mmCIF file of C-alpha atoms in Angstrom:
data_model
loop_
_atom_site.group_PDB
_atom_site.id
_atom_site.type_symbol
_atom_site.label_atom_id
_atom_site.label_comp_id
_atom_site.label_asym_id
_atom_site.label_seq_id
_atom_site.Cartn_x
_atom_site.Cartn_y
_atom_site.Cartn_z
ATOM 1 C CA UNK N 1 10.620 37.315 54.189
ATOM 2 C CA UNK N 2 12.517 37.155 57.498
ATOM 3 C CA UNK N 3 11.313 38.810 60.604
ATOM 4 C CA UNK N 4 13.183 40.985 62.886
ATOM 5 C CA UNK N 5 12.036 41.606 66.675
ATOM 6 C CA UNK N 6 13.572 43.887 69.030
ATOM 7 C CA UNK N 7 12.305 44.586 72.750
ATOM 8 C CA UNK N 8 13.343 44.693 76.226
ATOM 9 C CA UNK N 9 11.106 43.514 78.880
ATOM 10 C CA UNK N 10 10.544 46.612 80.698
ATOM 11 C CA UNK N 11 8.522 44.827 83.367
ATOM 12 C CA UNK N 12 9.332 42.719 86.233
ATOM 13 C CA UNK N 13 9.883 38.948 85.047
ATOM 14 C CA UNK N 14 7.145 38.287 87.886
ATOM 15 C CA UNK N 15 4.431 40.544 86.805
ATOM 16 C CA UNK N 16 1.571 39.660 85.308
ATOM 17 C CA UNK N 17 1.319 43.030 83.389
ATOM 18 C CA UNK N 18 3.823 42.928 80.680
ATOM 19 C CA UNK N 19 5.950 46.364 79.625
ATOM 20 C CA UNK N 20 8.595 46.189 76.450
ATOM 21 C CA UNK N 21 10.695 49.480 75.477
ATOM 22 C CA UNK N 22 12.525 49.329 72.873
ATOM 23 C CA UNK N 23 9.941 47.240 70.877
ATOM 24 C CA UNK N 24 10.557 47.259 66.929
ATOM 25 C CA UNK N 25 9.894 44.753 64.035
ATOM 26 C CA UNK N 26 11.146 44.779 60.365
ATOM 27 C CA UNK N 27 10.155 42.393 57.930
ATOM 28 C CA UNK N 28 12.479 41.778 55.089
ATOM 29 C CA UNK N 29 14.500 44.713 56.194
ATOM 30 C CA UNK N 30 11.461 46.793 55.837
ATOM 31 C CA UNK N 31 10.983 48.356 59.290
ATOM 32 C CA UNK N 32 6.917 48.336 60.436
ATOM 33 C CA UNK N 33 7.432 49.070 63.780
ATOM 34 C CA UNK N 34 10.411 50.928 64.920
ATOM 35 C CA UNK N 35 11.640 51.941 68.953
ATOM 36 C CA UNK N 36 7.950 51.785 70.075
ATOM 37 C CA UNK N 37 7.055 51.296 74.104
ATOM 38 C CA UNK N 38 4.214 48.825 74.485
ATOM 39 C CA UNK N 39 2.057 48.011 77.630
ATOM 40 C CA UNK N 40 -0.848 45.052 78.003
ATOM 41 C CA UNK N 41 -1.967 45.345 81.205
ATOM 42 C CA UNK N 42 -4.373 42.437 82.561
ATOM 43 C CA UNK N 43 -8.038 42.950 81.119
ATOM 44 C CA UNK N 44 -7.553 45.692 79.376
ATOM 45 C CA UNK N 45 -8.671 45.670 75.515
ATOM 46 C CA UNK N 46 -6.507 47.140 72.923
ATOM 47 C CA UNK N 47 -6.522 47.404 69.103
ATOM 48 C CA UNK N 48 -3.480 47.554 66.123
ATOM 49 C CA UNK N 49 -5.476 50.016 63.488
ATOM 50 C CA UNK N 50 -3.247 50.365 59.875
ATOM 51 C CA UNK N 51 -3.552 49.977 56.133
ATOM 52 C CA UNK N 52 -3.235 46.403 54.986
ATOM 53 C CA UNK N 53 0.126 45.175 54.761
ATOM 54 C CA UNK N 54 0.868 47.882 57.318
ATOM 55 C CA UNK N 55 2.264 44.433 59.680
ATOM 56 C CA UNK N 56 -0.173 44.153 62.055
ATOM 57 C CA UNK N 57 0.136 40.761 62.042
ATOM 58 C CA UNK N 58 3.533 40.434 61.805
ATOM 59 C CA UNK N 59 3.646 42.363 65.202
ATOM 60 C CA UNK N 60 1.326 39.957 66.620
ATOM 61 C CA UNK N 61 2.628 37.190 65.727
ATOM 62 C CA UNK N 62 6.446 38.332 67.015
ATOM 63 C CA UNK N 63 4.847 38.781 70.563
ATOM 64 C CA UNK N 64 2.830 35.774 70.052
ATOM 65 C CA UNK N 65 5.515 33.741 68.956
ATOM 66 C CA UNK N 66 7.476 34.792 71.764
ATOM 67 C CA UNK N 67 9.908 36.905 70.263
ATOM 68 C CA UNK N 68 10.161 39.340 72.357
ATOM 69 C CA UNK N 69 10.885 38.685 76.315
ATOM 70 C CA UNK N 70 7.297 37.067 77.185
ATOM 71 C CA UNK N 71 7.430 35.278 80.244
ATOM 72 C CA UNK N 72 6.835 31.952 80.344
ATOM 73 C CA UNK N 73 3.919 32.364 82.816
ATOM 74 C CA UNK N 74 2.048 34.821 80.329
ATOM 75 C CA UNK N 75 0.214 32.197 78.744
ATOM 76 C CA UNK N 76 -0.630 33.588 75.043
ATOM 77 C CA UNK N 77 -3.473 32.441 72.353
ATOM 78 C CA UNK N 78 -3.062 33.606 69.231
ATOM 79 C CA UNK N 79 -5.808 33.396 66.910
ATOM 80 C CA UNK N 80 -5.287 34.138 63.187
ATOM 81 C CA UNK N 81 -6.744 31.062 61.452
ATOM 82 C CA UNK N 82 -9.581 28.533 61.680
ATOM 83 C CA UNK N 83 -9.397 25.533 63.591
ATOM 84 C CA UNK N 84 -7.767 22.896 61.713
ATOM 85 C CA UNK N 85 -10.040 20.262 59.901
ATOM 86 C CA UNK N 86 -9.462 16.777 61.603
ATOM 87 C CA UNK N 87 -11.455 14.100 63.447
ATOM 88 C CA UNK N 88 -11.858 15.451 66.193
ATOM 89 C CA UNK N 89 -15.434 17.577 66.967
ATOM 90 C CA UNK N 90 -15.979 20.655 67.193
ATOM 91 C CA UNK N 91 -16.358 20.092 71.442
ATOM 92 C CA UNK N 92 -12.972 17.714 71.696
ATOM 93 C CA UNK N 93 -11.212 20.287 69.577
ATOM 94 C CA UNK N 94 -12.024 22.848 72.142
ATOM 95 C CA UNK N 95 -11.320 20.614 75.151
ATOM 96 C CA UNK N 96 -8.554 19.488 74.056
ATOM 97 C CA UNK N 97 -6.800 22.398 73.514
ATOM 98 C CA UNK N 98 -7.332 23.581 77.195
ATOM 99 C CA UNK N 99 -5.765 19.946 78.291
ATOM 100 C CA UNK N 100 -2.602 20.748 76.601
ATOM 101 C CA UNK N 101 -2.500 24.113 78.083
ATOM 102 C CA UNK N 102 -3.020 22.524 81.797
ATOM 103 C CA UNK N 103 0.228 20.016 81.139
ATOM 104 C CA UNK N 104 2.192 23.204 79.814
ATOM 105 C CA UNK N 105 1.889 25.191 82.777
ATOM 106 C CA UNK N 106 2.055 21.863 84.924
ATOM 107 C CA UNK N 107 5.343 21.751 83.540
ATOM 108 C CA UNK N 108 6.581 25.266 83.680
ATOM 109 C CA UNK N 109 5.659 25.116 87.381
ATOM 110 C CA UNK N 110 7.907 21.724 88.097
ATOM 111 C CA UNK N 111 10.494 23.859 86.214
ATOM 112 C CA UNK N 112 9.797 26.752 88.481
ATOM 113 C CA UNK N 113 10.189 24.839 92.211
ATOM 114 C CA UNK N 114 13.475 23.369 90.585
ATOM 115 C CA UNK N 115 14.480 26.207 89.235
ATOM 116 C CA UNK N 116 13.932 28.774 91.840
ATOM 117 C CA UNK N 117 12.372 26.920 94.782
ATOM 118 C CA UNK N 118 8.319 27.055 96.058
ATOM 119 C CA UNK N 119 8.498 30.494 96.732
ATOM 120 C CA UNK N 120 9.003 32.293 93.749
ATOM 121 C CA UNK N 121 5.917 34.921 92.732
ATOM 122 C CA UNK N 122 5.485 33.202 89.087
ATOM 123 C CA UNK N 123 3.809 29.672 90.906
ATOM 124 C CA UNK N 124 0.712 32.048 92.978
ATOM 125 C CA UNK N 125 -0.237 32.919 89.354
ATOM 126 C CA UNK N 126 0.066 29.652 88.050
ATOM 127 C CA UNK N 127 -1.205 28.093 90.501
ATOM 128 C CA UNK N 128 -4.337 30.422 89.911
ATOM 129 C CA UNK N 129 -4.368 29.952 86.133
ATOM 130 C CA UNK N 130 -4.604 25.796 86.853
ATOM 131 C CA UNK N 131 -7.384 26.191 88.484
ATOM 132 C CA UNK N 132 -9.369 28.503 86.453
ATOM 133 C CA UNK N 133 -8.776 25.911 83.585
ATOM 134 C CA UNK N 134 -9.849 22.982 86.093
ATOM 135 C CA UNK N 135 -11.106 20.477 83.256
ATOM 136 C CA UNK N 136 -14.181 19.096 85.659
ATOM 137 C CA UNK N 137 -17.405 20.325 83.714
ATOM 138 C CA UNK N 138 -15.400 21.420 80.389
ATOM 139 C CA UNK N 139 -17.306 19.488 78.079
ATOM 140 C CA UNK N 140 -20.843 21.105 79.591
ATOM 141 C CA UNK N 141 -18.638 24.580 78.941
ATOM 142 C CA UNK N 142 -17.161 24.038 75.636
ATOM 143 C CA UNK N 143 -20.787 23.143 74.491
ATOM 144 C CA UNK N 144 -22.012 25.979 75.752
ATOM 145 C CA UNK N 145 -19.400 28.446 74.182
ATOM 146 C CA UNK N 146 -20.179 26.458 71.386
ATOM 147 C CA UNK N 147 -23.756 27.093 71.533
ATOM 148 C CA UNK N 148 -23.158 30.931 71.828
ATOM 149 C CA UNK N 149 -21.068 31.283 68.574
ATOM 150 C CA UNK N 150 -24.203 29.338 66.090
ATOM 151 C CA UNK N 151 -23.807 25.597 66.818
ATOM 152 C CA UNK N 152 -27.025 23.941 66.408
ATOM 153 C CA UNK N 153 -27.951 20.126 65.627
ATOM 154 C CA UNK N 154 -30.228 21.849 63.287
ATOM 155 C CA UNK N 155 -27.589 23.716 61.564
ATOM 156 C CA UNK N 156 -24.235 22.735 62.474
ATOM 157 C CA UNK N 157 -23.695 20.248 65.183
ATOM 158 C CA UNK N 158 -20.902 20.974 67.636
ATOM 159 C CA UNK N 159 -20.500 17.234 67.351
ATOM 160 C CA UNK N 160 -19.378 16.810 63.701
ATOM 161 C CA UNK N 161 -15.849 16.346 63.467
ATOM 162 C CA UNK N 162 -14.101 19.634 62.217
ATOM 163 C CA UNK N 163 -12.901 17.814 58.649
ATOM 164 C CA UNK N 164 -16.100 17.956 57.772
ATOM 165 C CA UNK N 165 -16.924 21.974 58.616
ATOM 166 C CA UNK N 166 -16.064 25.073 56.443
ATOM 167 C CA UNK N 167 -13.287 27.401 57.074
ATOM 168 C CA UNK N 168 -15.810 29.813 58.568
ATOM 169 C CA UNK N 169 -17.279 27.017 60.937
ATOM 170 C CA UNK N 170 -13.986 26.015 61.908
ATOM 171 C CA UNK N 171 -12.788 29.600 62.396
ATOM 172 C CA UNK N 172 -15.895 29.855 65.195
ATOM 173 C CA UNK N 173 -14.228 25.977 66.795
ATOM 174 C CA UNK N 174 -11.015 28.384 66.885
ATOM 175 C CA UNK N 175 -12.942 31.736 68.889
ATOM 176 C CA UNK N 176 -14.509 28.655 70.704
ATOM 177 C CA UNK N 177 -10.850 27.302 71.916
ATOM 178 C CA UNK N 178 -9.897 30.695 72.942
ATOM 179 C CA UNK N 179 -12.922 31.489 74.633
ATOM 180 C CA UNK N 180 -12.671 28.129 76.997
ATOM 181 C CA UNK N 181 -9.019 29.066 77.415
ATOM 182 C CA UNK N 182 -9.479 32.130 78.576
ATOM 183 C CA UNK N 183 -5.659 33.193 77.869
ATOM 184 C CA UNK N 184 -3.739 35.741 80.048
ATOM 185 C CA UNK N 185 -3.386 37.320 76.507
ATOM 186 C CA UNK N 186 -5.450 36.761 73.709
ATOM 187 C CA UNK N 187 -4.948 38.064 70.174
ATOM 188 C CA UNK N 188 -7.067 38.484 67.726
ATOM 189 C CA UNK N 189 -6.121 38.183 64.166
ATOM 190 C CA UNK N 190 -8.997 38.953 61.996
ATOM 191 C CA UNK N 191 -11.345 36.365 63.573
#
């Protein structure tokens, strides 16, 4: 079924809290959510509660996905399945995921000077994210997150290459990836 997002980003483009009026999403036709304000503000925790099939996740995954107004410098993890299964280890799947993050927002920043010159607001927090997900000492980190969620050499080593973990091991790689990363916005689908 087709999804339909509405929202206006009631917030400055520059903020790092994020404010959306308007907000509504309709699956099929079917409306789930319908003229709803929502505000995130910056470490602050906050649930969806609803029957199943109520569209929590389809409202996650619209603001996730971007379709609403997000800005760019909002950097979002979205977490509603396991880690998929691959060669790569559970440490590298972790790390890696944090590298591609750091040549995303290199990129959106390049945009940015072109864009709107070195002063604009949106580079001080991007500037700030970079370095929080400086990659010196991330394998040391990743194990450690790693560590934290079960992974054991006498269990399940963080080392074994994800194709060759269950969904549930693979789902804790996943918590692992967000954990390291950290996100300005994390969401949590059923983890």
């Amino acid at each position: 079924a087709k999804r339909s997002v509405t929202g206006v980003l009631a917030s400055r483009k520059t903020d790092i809290d994020v404010k959306f009026e308007s907000f509504g999403v309709s699956l099929g036709g079917n409306p789930l959510v319908v003229d709803t304000d929502i505000e995130m503000h910056q470490g602050c925790r906050y649930g969806i509660v609803g029957e199943n099939g109520s569209g929590k996740s389809s409202v996650l995954a619209a603001v996730a996905n971007r379709e609403v107004p997000l800005p760019d410098h909002v950097d979002v993890y979205w977490l509603s399945e396991e880690a998929p299964p691959s060669e790569l280890s559970g440490v590298e799947a972790v790390v890696s995921h944090v590298k591609n993050e750091v040549e995303r927002l290199e990129a959106l920043q390049t945009s940015i000077i072109e864009d709107a010159g070195p002063d604009d607001e949106r580079l001080d927090a991007i500037a700030e994210r970079l370095g929080e997900l400086d990659p010196t000492g991330a394998e040391p980190r990743a194990r450690a997150i790693l560590s934290g969620l079960g992974f054991a050499d006498h269990l399940v080593p963080m080392d074994r290459k994800t194709k060759h973990m269950s969904g549930g091991w693979r789902m804790r790689v996943a918590l692992a990836q967000a954990l390291f990363a950290a996100p300005s916005l994390l969401l949590l689908d059923e983890p």
